[in-house]
Amino acid sequence: MSNHYLLAAIEILIFFSIFFIIAQVKNNNSVVDIGWGLGFVILSWVMFLTEISVERIVIPLMVSVWGLRLSYHIFRRNFGKPEDFRYVNMRKSWGERQRINAFFRVFMLQGVLQFLVAMSIITYGKEINNVGLVVLGVLIFAFGLGFEAIGDQQLKNFIGNPANKGQIMKSGLWQYTRHPNYFGEATLWWGIFLVSIGTGAPFHAIIGPITITILVRFVSGVPLLEKKYANRPDFIEYKKKTPVFVPFIGRRG
């Protein structure tokens, strides 16, 4: 198993180094967002190829469905557009040595985070030994994936309607949680974790779903978007009625 960790670390290093080069050519560090989902897809198949069996194909298939959809969605959303505001703000705070900062503080940091989130992918076992957990995990994954995909599509449709220009999305899944896409992503990784446990993965695979949940809820997802709209009266009103993360329940305001 220790060889799996080393192999995963090497693959992730190479993958994000390639995306770093692409980003410097385009002078746009936000291309790293496109690589996030794709990186998990490639890693899942690399891990599968270390020991091929029919039962081990469940996780790479799940990860591929999620990761390819997410990367394609972000590619379509960002293609031809300037660098995302988050990375623009990073550049402003760095001053000199832009590329060194970008390499370590964006691409290698994403690599480290991907390694942690992917713990369920790196550690999953040789065969299914708990069918109940695997089935439950697949169902939770499907729910989370659907929640994320539907939320993304609803937001895309909303933004694409000129009549909604300058307004806050409050309908569809967005009336139940202010961040259905992030909630869905955290949920689906808990499903992947359960599948990995059902194949005999060690329990420290839980590092994966815990890491992604903390990231999207408290670090790089929800807080940045909430800060962006914090002073808008319509968003303040929206916050009073809609939970921040978990649908129907959780903190408002």
PDB file of C-alpha atoms in Angstrom:
ATOM      1  CA  MET A   1       0.000   0.000   0.000  1.00  0.00           C
ATOM      2  CA  SER A   2       2.901   2.398   0.692  1.00  0.00           C
ATOM      3  CA  ASN A   3       3.855   2.114  -2.985  1.00  0.00           C
ATOM      4  CA  HIS A   4       0.364   3.347  -3.857  1.00  0.00           C
ATOM      5  CA  TYR A   5       0.914   6.537  -1.871  1.00  0.00           C
ATOM      6  CA  LEU A   6       4.219   7.190  -3.644  1.00  0.00           C
ATOM      7  CA  LEU A   7       2.733   6.493  -7.058  1.00  0.00           C
ATOM      8  CA  ALA A   8      -0.199   8.800  -6.337  1.00  0.00           C
ATOM      9  CA  ALA A   9       2.127  11.579  -5.177  1.00  0.00           C
ATOM     10  CA  ILE A  10       4.272  11.294  -8.325  1.00  0.00           C
ATOM     11  CA  GLU A  11       1.250  11.280 -10.636  1.00  0.00           C
ATOM     12  CA  ILE A  12      -0.235  14.323  -8.931  1.00  0.00           C
ATOM     13  CA  LEU A  13       3.091  16.190  -9.077  1.00  0.00           C
ATOM     14  CA  ILE A  14       3.447  15.558 -12.813  1.00  0.00           C
ATOM     15  CA  PHE A  15      -0.199  16.401 -13.529  1.00  0.00           C
ATOM     16  CA  PHE A  16      -0.218  19.767 -11.758  1.00  0.00           C
ATOM     17  CA  SER A  17       3.209  20.667 -13.133  1.00  0.00           C
ATOM     18  CA  ILE A  18       1.781  20.256 -16.638  1.00  0.00           C
ATOM     19  CA  PHE A  19      -1.178  22.451 -15.762  1.00  0.00           C
ATOM     20  CA  PHE A  20       1.199  25.024 -14.277  1.00  0.00           C
ATOM     21  CA  ILE A  21       3.033  25.244 -17.603  1.00  0.00           C
ATOM     22  CA  ILE A  22      -0.263  25.643 -19.467  1.00  0.00           C
ATOM     23  CA  ALA A  23      -1.321  28.379 -17.038  1.00  0.00           C
ATOM     24  CA  GLN A  24       1.907  30.332 -17.570  1.00  0.00           C
ATOM     25  CA  VAL A  25       1.566  30.127 -21.342  1.00  0.00           C
ATOM     26  CA  LYS A  26      -2.000  31.461 -21.075  1.00  0.00           C
ATOM     27  CA  ASN A  27      -1.140  33.818 -18.197  1.00  0.00           C
ATOM     28  CA  ASN A  28      -4.226  32.520 -16.404  1.00  0.00           C
ATOM     29  CA  ASN A  29      -3.865  30.542 -13.173  1.00  0.00           C
ATOM     30  CA  SER A  30      -7.579  29.740 -13.030  1.00  0.00           C
ATOM     31  CA  VAL A  31      -7.012  26.911 -15.540  1.00  0.00           C
ATOM     32  CA  VAL A  32      -6.106  24.908 -12.445  1.00  0.00           C
ATOM     33  CA  ASP A  33      -9.844  24.678 -11.724  1.00  0.00           C
ATOM     34  CA  ILE A  34     -10.326  22.724 -14.954  1.00  0.00           C
ATOM     35  CA  GLY A  35      -7.628  20.307 -13.840  1.00  0.00           C
ATOM     36  CA  TRP A  36      -9.167  19.637 -10.425  1.00  0.00           C
ATOM     37  CA  GLY A  37     -11.776  17.093 -11.519  1.00  0.00           C
ATOM     38  CA  LEU A  38      -9.653  15.699 -14.362  1.00  0.00           C
ATOM     39  CA  GLY A  39      -6.785  15.053 -11.960  1.00  0.00           C
ATOM     40  CA  PHE A  40      -8.928  12.746  -9.843  1.00  0.00           C
ATOM     41  CA  VAL A  41     -10.068  10.871 -12.941  1.00  0.00           C
ATOM     42  CA  ILE A  42      -6.529  10.148 -14.074  1.00  0.00           C
ATOM     43  CA  LEU A  43      -5.429   9.235 -10.556  1.00  0.00           C
ATOM     44  CA  SER A  44      -8.347   6.832 -10.103  1.00  0.00           C
ATOM     45  CA  TRP A  45      -7.409   4.903 -13.241  1.00  0.00           C
ATOM     46  CA  VAL A  46      -3.715   4.871 -12.323  1.00  0.00           C
ATOM     47  CA  MET A  47      -4.671   3.294  -8.999  1.00  0.00           C
ATOM     48  CA  PHE A  48      -6.975   0.832 -10.769  1.00  0.00           C
ATOM     49  CA  LEU A  49      -4.197  -0.269 -13.109  1.00  0.00           C
ATOM     50  CA  THR A  50      -1.975  -1.218 -10.162  1.00  0.00           C
ATOM     51  CA  GLU A  51      -4.283  -4.204  -9.608  1.00  0.00           C
ATOM     52  CA  ILE A  52      -6.945  -4.771 -12.211  1.00  0.00           C
ATOM     53  CA  SER A  53     -10.177  -6.565 -11.291  1.00  0.00           C
ATOM     54  CA  VAL A  54     -13.847  -6.180 -12.149  1.00  0.00           C
ATOM     55  CA  GLU A  55     -14.791  -5.335  -8.557  1.00  0.00           C
ATOM     56  CA  ARG A  56     -12.191  -2.559  -8.338  1.00  0.00           C
ATOM     57  CA  ILE A  57     -13.671  -0.688 -11.291  1.00  0.00           C
ATOM     58  CA  VAL A  58     -16.533   0.807  -9.269  1.00  0.00           C
ATOM     59  CA  ILE A  59     -14.568   3.734  -7.839  1.00  0.00           C
ATOM     60  CA  PRO A  60     -12.781   4.838 -11.048  1.00  0.00           C
ATOM     61  CA  LEU A  61     -16.128   4.767 -12.859  1.00  0.00           C
ATOM     62  CA  MET A  62     -17.748   6.913 -10.157  1.00  0.00           C
ATOM     63  CA  VAL A  63     -14.846   9.351 -10.094  1.00  0.00           C
ATOM     64  CA  SER A  64     -14.809   9.574 -13.896  1.00  0.00           C
ATOM     65  CA  VAL A  65     -18.505  10.458 -14.096  1.00  0.00           C
ATOM     66  CA  TRP A  66     -18.045  13.213 -11.523  1.00  0.00           C
ATOM     67  CA  GLY A  67     -14.626  14.507 -12.583  1.00  0.00           C
ATOM     68  CA  LEU A  68     -15.222  14.672 -16.328  1.00  0.00           C
ATOM     69  CA  ARG A  69     -18.543  16.430 -15.850  1.00  0.00           C
ATOM     70  CA  LEU A  70     -17.020  18.967 -13.477  1.00  0.00           C
ATOM     71  CA  SER A  71     -13.993  19.701 -15.667  1.00  0.00           C
ATOM     72  CA  TYR A  72     -16.156  20.082 -18.750  1.00  0.00           C
ATOM     73  CA  HIS A  73     -18.560  22.354 -16.884  1.00  0.00           C
ATOM     74  CA  ILE A  74     -15.737  24.615 -15.655  1.00  0.00           C
ATOM     75  CA  PHE A  75     -14.094  24.610 -19.090  1.00  0.00           C
ATOM     76  CA  ARG A  76     -17.321  25.762 -20.757  1.00  0.00           C
ATOM     77  CA  ARG A  77     -17.892  28.379 -18.069  1.00  0.00           C
ATOM     78  CA  ASN A  78     -14.373  29.847 -18.200  1.00  0.00           C
ATOM     79  CA  PHE A  79     -13.399  29.427 -21.870  1.00  0.00           C
ATOM     80  CA  GLY A  80     -12.438  32.744 -23.429  1.00  0.00           C
ATOM     81  CA  LYS A  81     -12.953  34.645 -20.166  1.00  0.00           C
ATOM     82  CA  PRO A  82     -10.314  36.486 -18.103  1.00  0.00           C
ATOM     83  CA  GLU A  83      -8.693  35.018 -15.021  1.00  0.00           C
ATOM     84  CA  ASP A  84     -11.076  34.290 -12.144  1.00  0.00           C
ATOM     85  CA  PHE A  85     -11.286  37.048  -9.512  1.00  0.00           C
ATOM     86  CA  ARG A  86      -9.835  34.760  -6.820  1.00  0.00           C
ATOM     87  CA  TYR A  87      -6.586  34.301  -8.715  1.00  0.00           C
ATOM     88  CA  VAL A  88      -6.454  37.965  -9.710  1.00  0.00           C
ATOM     89  CA  ASN A  89      -6.584  38.860  -6.014  1.00  0.00           C
ATOM     90  CA  MET A  90      -3.812  36.367  -5.311  1.00  0.00           C
ATOM     91  CA  ARG A  91      -1.593  37.994  -7.928  1.00  0.00           C
ATOM     92  CA  LYS A  92      -2.141  41.402  -6.347  1.00  0.00           C
ATOM     93  CA  SER A  93      -1.020  40.100  -2.951  1.00  0.00           C
ATOM     94  CA  TRP A  94       2.104  38.350  -4.276  1.00  0.00           C
ATOM     95  CA  GLY A  95       3.977  41.280  -5.733  1.00  0.00           C
ATOM     96  CA  GLU A  96       7.129  39.926  -7.385  1.00  0.00           C
ATOM     97  CA  ARG A  97       7.962  36.288  -8.173  1.00  0.00           C
ATOM     98  CA  GLN A  98       4.532  35.621  -9.591  1.00  0.00           C
ATOM     99  CA  ARG A  99       5.412  32.263 -11.122  1.00  0.00           C
ATOM    100  CA  ILE A 100       7.118  30.856  -8.054  1.00  0.00           C
ATOM    101  CA  ASN A 101       4.137  31.844  -5.942  1.00  0.00           C
ATOM    102  CA  ALA A 102       1.737  30.393  -8.507  1.00  0.00           C
ATOM    103  CA  PHE A 103       3.626  27.097  -8.667  1.00  0.00           C
ATOM    104  CA  PHE A 104       3.729  26.478  -4.934  1.00  0.00           C
ATOM    105  CA  ARG A 105       0.713  28.402  -3.612  1.00  0.00           C
ATOM    106  CA  VAL A 106      -1.758  27.402  -6.321  1.00  0.00           C
ATOM    107  CA  PHE A 107      -0.693  24.312  -8.246  1.00  0.00           C
ATOM    108  CA  MET A 108       1.331  22.400  -5.664  1.00  0.00           C
ATOM    109  CA  LEU A 109      -1.137  23.362  -2.947  1.00  0.00           C
ATOM    110  CA  GLN A 110      -3.935  21.954  -5.109  1.00  0.00           C
ATOM    111  CA  GLY A 111      -1.815  18.836  -5.555  1.00  0.00           C
ATOM    112  CA  VAL A 112      -1.457  18.361  -1.799  1.00  0.00           C
ATOM    113  CA  LEU A 113      -5.171  18.891  -1.297  1.00  0.00           C
ATOM    114  CA  GLN A 114      -5.972  16.472  -4.103  1.00  0.00           C
ATOM    115  CA  PHE A 115      -3.761  13.842  -2.456  1.00  0.00           C
ATOM    116  CA  LEU A 116      -5.713  14.225   0.799  1.00  0.00           C
ATOM    117  CA  VAL A 117      -9.155  14.277  -0.818  1.00  0.00           C
ATOM    118  CA  ALA A 118      -8.204  11.258  -2.929  1.00  0.00           C
ATOM    119  CA  MET A 119      -7.400   9.081   0.086  1.00  0.00           C
ATOM    120  CA  SER A 120     -10.446   6.919  -0.668  1.00  0.00           C
ATOM    121  CA  ILE A 121      -9.131   6.424  -4.211  1.00  0.00           C
ATOM    122  CA  ILE A 122      -5.580   5.635  -3.144  1.00  0.00           C
ATOM    123  CA  THR A 123      -6.494   3.152  -0.406  1.00  0.00           C
ATOM    124  CA  TYR A 124      -9.501   1.221  -1.752  1.00  0.00           C
ATOM    125  CA  GLY A 125      -9.167  -2.546  -1.582  1.00  0.00           C
ATOM    126  CA  LYS A 126      -8.960  -5.532  -3.895  1.00  0.00           C
ATOM    127  CA  GLU A 127     -12.565  -6.698  -3.807  1.00  0.00           C
ATOM    128  CA  ILE A 128     -16.013  -5.834  -2.495  1.00  0.00           C
ATOM    129  CA  ASN A 129     -16.404  -7.368   0.963  1.00  0.00           C
ATOM    130  CA  ASN A 130     -19.402  -5.345   2.180  1.00  0.00           C
ATOM    131  CA  VAL A 131     -22.067  -5.062  -0.500  1.00  0.00           C
ATOM    132  CA  GLY A 132     -24.366  -2.988   1.733  1.00  0.00           C
ATOM    133  CA  LEU A 133     -21.786  -0.251   2.231  1.00  0.00           C
ATOM    134  CA  VAL A 134     -20.959  -0.194  -1.460  1.00  0.00           C
ATOM    135  CA  VAL A 135     -24.614   0.127  -2.464  1.00  0.00           C
ATOM    136  CA  LEU A 136     -25.198   2.850   0.142  1.00  0.00           C
ATOM    137  CA  GLY A 137     -22.084   4.662  -1.026  1.00  0.00           C
ATOM    138  CA  VAL A 138     -23.164   4.555  -4.665  1.00  0.00           C
ATOM    139  CA  LEU A 139     -26.597   5.930  -3.746  1.00  0.00           C
ATOM    140  CA  ILE A 140     -25.124   8.785  -1.692  1.00  0.00           C
ATOM    141  CA  PHE A 141     -22.679   9.503  -4.509  1.00  0.00           C
ATOM    142  CA  ALA A 142     -25.508   9.613  -7.058  1.00  0.00           C
ATOM    143  CA  PHE A 143     -27.514  11.969  -4.846  1.00  0.00           C
ATOM    144  CA  GLY A 144     -24.560  14.309  -4.360  1.00  0.00           C
ATOM    145  CA  LEU A 145     -23.627  14.232  -8.042  1.00  0.00           C
ATOM    146  CA  GLY A 146     -27.189  14.980  -9.071  1.00  0.00           C
ATOM    147  CA  PHE A 147     -27.442  17.827  -6.570  1.00  0.00           C
ATOM    148  CA  GLU A 148     -24.201  19.369  -7.830  1.00  0.00           C
ATOM    149  CA  ALA A 149     -24.999  18.929 -11.533  1.00  0.00           C
ATOM    150  CA  ILE A 150     -28.568  20.223 -11.266  1.00  0.00           C
ATOM    151  CA  GLY A 151     -27.437  23.196  -9.198  1.00  0.00           C
ATOM    152  CA  ASP A 152     -24.737  24.052 -11.752  1.00  0.00           C
ATOM    153  CA  GLN A 153     -27.184  23.803 -14.647  1.00  0.00           C
ATOM    154  CA  GLN A 154     -29.817  25.898 -12.908  1.00  0.00           C
ATOM    155  CA  LEU A 155     -27.268  28.616 -12.218  1.00  0.00           C
ATOM    156  CA  LYS A 156     -26.009  28.472 -15.812  1.00  0.00           C
ATOM    157  CA  ASN A 157     -29.551  28.895 -17.131  1.00  0.00           C
ATOM    158  CA  PHE A 158     -30.204  31.752 -14.719  1.00  0.00           C
ATOM    159  CA  ILE A 159     -27.058  33.642 -15.681  1.00  0.00           C
ATOM    160  CA  GLY A 160     -27.737  33.016 -19.368  1.00  0.00           C
ATOM    161  CA  ASN A 161     -31.084  34.816 -19.165  1.00  0.00           C
ATOM    162  CA  PRO A 162     -30.564  38.567 -19.782  1.00  0.00           C
ATOM    163  CA  ALA A 163     -33.628  39.317 -17.663  1.00  0.00           C
ATOM    164  CA  ASN A 164     -31.728  38.083 -14.582  1.00  0.00           C
ATOM    165  CA  LYS A 165     -28.705  40.342 -15.047  1.00  0.00           C
ATOM    166  CA  GLY A 166     -27.479  41.666 -11.716  1.00  0.00           C
ATOM    167  CA  GLN A 167     -29.804  39.451  -9.680  1.00  0.00           C
ATOM    168  CA  ILE A 168     -29.120  36.719  -7.118  1.00  0.00           C
ATOM    169  CA  MET A 169     -30.067  33.130  -7.931  1.00  0.00           C
ATOM    170  CA  LYS A 170     -32.808  32.121  -5.455  1.00  0.00           C
ATOM    171  CA  SER A 171     -34.860  29.481  -7.274  1.00  0.00           C
ATOM    172  CA  GLY A 172     -34.534  25.751  -7.894  1.00  0.00           C
ATOM    173  CA  LEU A 173     -32.121  24.044  -5.518  1.00  0.00           C
ATOM    174  CA  TRP A 174     -30.785  27.492  -4.625  1.00  0.00           C
ATOM    175  CA  GLN A 175     -33.894  28.158  -2.544  1.00  0.00           C
ATOM    176  CA  TYR A 176     -32.941  25.301  -0.203  1.00  0.00           C
ATOM    177  CA  THR A 177     -29.217  26.029   0.169  1.00  0.00           C
ATOM    178  CA  ARG A 178     -27.077  28.960  -0.910  1.00  0.00           C
ATOM    179  CA  HIS A 179     -24.471  26.584  -2.326  1.00  0.00           C
ATOM    180  CA  PRO A 180     -26.065  23.412  -3.758  1.00  0.00           C
ATOM    181  CA  ASN A 181     -23.033  22.685  -5.938  1.00  0.00           C
ATOM    182  CA  TYR A 182     -20.640  22.672  -2.985  1.00  0.00           C
ATOM    183  CA  PHE A 183     -23.038  20.680  -0.825  1.00  0.00           C
ATOM    184  CA  GLY A 184     -23.395  18.138  -3.631  1.00  0.00           C
ATOM    185  CA  GLU A 185     -19.642  17.822  -4.056  1.00  0.00           C
ATOM    186  CA  ALA A 186     -19.032  17.205  -0.357  1.00  0.00           C
ATOM    187  CA  THR A 187     -21.852  14.647  -0.297  1.00  0.00           C
ATOM    188  CA  LEU A 188     -20.622  12.619  -3.255  1.00  0.00           C
ATOM    189  CA  TRP A 189     -17.174  12.260  -1.696  1.00  0.00           C
ATOM    190  CA  TRP A 190     -18.771  10.748   1.410  1.00  0.00           C
ATOM    191  CA  GLY A 191     -20.356   8.241  -0.958  1.00  0.00           C
ATOM    192  CA  ILE A 192     -16.985   7.406  -2.513  1.00  0.00           C
ATOM    193  CA  PHE A 193     -15.568   6.950   0.967  1.00  0.00           C
ATOM    194  CA  LEU A 194     -18.262   4.413   1.880  1.00  0.00           C
ATOM    195  CA  VAL A 195     -17.584   2.457  -1.317  1.00  0.00           C
ATOM    196  CA  SER A 196     -13.871   2.374  -0.525  1.00  0.00           C
ATOM    197  CA  ILE A 197     -14.580   1.113   3.014  1.00  0.00           C
ATOM    198  CA  GLY A 198     -16.821  -1.537   1.461  1.00  0.00           C
ATOM    199  CA  THR A 199     -13.818  -2.796  -0.506  1.00  0.00           C
ATOM    200  CA  GLY A 200     -11.601  -3.016   2.566  1.00  0.00           C
ATOM    201  CA  ALA A 201      -9.940   0.405   2.625  1.00  0.00           C
ATOM    202  CA  PRO A 202      -8.461   1.465   5.984  1.00  0.00           C
ATOM    203  CA  PHE A 203     -10.588   3.855   7.976  1.00  0.00           C
ATOM    204  CA  HIS A 204      -8.106   6.707   7.546  1.00  0.00           C
ATOM    205  CA  ALA A 205      -9.619   7.002   4.056  1.00  0.00           C
ATOM    206  CA  ILE A 206     -12.071   9.269   5.890  1.00  0.00           C
ATOM    207  CA  ILE A 207      -9.418  11.979   5.519  1.00  0.00           C
ATOM    208  CA  GLY A 208     -10.755  12.406   1.980  1.00  0.00           C
ATOM    209  CA  PRO A 209     -14.377  13.423   2.597  1.00  0.00           C
ATOM    210  CA  ILE A 210     -13.441  15.392   5.713  1.00  0.00           C
ATOM    211  CA  THR A 211     -10.884  17.410   3.727  1.00  0.00           C
ATOM    212  CA  ILE A 212     -13.228  18.260   0.842  1.00  0.00           C
ATOM    213  CA  THR A 213     -16.059  19.157   3.226  1.00  0.00           C
ATOM    214  CA  ILE A 214     -13.815  21.551   5.164  1.00  0.00           C
ATOM    215  CA  LEU A 215     -12.448  23.034   1.933  1.00  0.00           C
ATOM    216  CA  VAL A 216     -15.743  23.826   0.242  1.00  0.00           C
ATOM    217  CA  ARG A 217     -17.554  24.863   3.421  1.00  0.00           C
ATOM    218  CA  PHE A 218     -14.919  26.813   5.314  1.00  0.00           C
ATOM    219  CA  VAL A 219     -11.953  27.630   3.048  1.00  0.00           C
ATOM    220  CA  SER A 220     -12.057  28.009  -0.734  1.00  0.00           C
ATOM    221  CA  GLY A 221     -15.708  27.553  -1.648  1.00  0.00           C
ATOM    222  CA  VAL A 222     -18.492  29.061   0.412  1.00  0.00           C
ATOM    223  CA  PRO A 223     -16.515  31.797   2.251  1.00  0.00           C
ATOM    224  CA  LEU A 224     -15.077  33.378  -0.913  1.00  0.00           C
ATOM    225  CA  LEU A 225     -18.440  33.626  -2.643  1.00  0.00           C
ATOM    226  CA  GLU A 226     -20.197  34.798   0.498  1.00  0.00           C
ATOM    227  CA  LYS A 227     -17.595  37.547   0.887  1.00  0.00           C
ATOM    228  CA  LYS A 228     -18.053  38.615  -2.744  1.00  0.00           C
ATOM    229  CA  TYR A 229     -21.762  39.343  -2.235  1.00  0.00           C
ATOM    230  CA  ALA A 230     -21.670  40.199   1.475  1.00  0.00           C
ATOM    231  CA  ASN A 231     -22.674  43.867   1.126  1.00  0.00           C
ATOM    232  CA  ARG A 232     -25.509  43.420  -1.352  1.00  0.00           C
ATOM    233  CA  PRO A 233     -28.946  44.065   0.233  1.00  0.00           C
ATOM    234  CA  ASP A 234     -30.607  41.331  -1.859  1.00  0.00           C
ATOM    235  CA  PHE A 235     -27.993  38.791  -0.741  1.00  0.00           C
ATOM    236  CA  ILE A 236     -28.391  39.809   2.901  1.00  0.00           C
ATOM    237  CA  GLU A 237     -32.125  39.170   2.584  1.00  0.00           C
ATOM    238  CA  TYR A 238     -31.463  35.868   0.800  1.00  0.00           C
ATOM    239  CA  LYS A 239     -29.194  34.772   3.653  1.00  0.00           C
ATOM    240  CA  LYS A 240     -31.964  35.301   6.201  1.00  0.00           C
ATOM    241  CA  LYS A 241     -34.186  32.732   4.487  1.00  0.00           C
ATOM    242  CA  THR A 242     -31.761  30.171   3.055  1.00  0.00           C
ATOM    243  CA  PRO A 243     -29.322  27.834   4.848  1.00  0.00           C
ATOM    244  CA  VAL A 244     -25.683  28.362   3.950  1.00  0.00           C
ATOM    245  CA  PHE A 245     -24.809  24.728   3.128  1.00  0.00           C
ATOM    246  CA  VAL A 246     -27.036  21.819   4.182  1.00  0.00           C
ATOM    247  CA  PRO A 247     -30.505  22.119   2.590  1.00  0.00           C
ATOM    248  CA  PHE A 248     -33.394  23.074   4.885  1.00  0.00           C
ATOM    249  CA  ILE A 249     -31.217  23.058   8.026  1.00  0.00           C
ATOM    250  CA  GLY A 250     -28.116  24.778   9.260  1.00  0.00           C
ATOM    251  CA  ARG A 251     -26.948  28.316   9.823  1.00  0.00           C
ATOM    252  CA  ARG A 252     -28.719  31.238   8.198  1.00  0.00           C
ATOM    253  CA  GLY A 253     -27.240  34.680   7.971  1.00  0.00           C
TER     254      GLY A 253
END
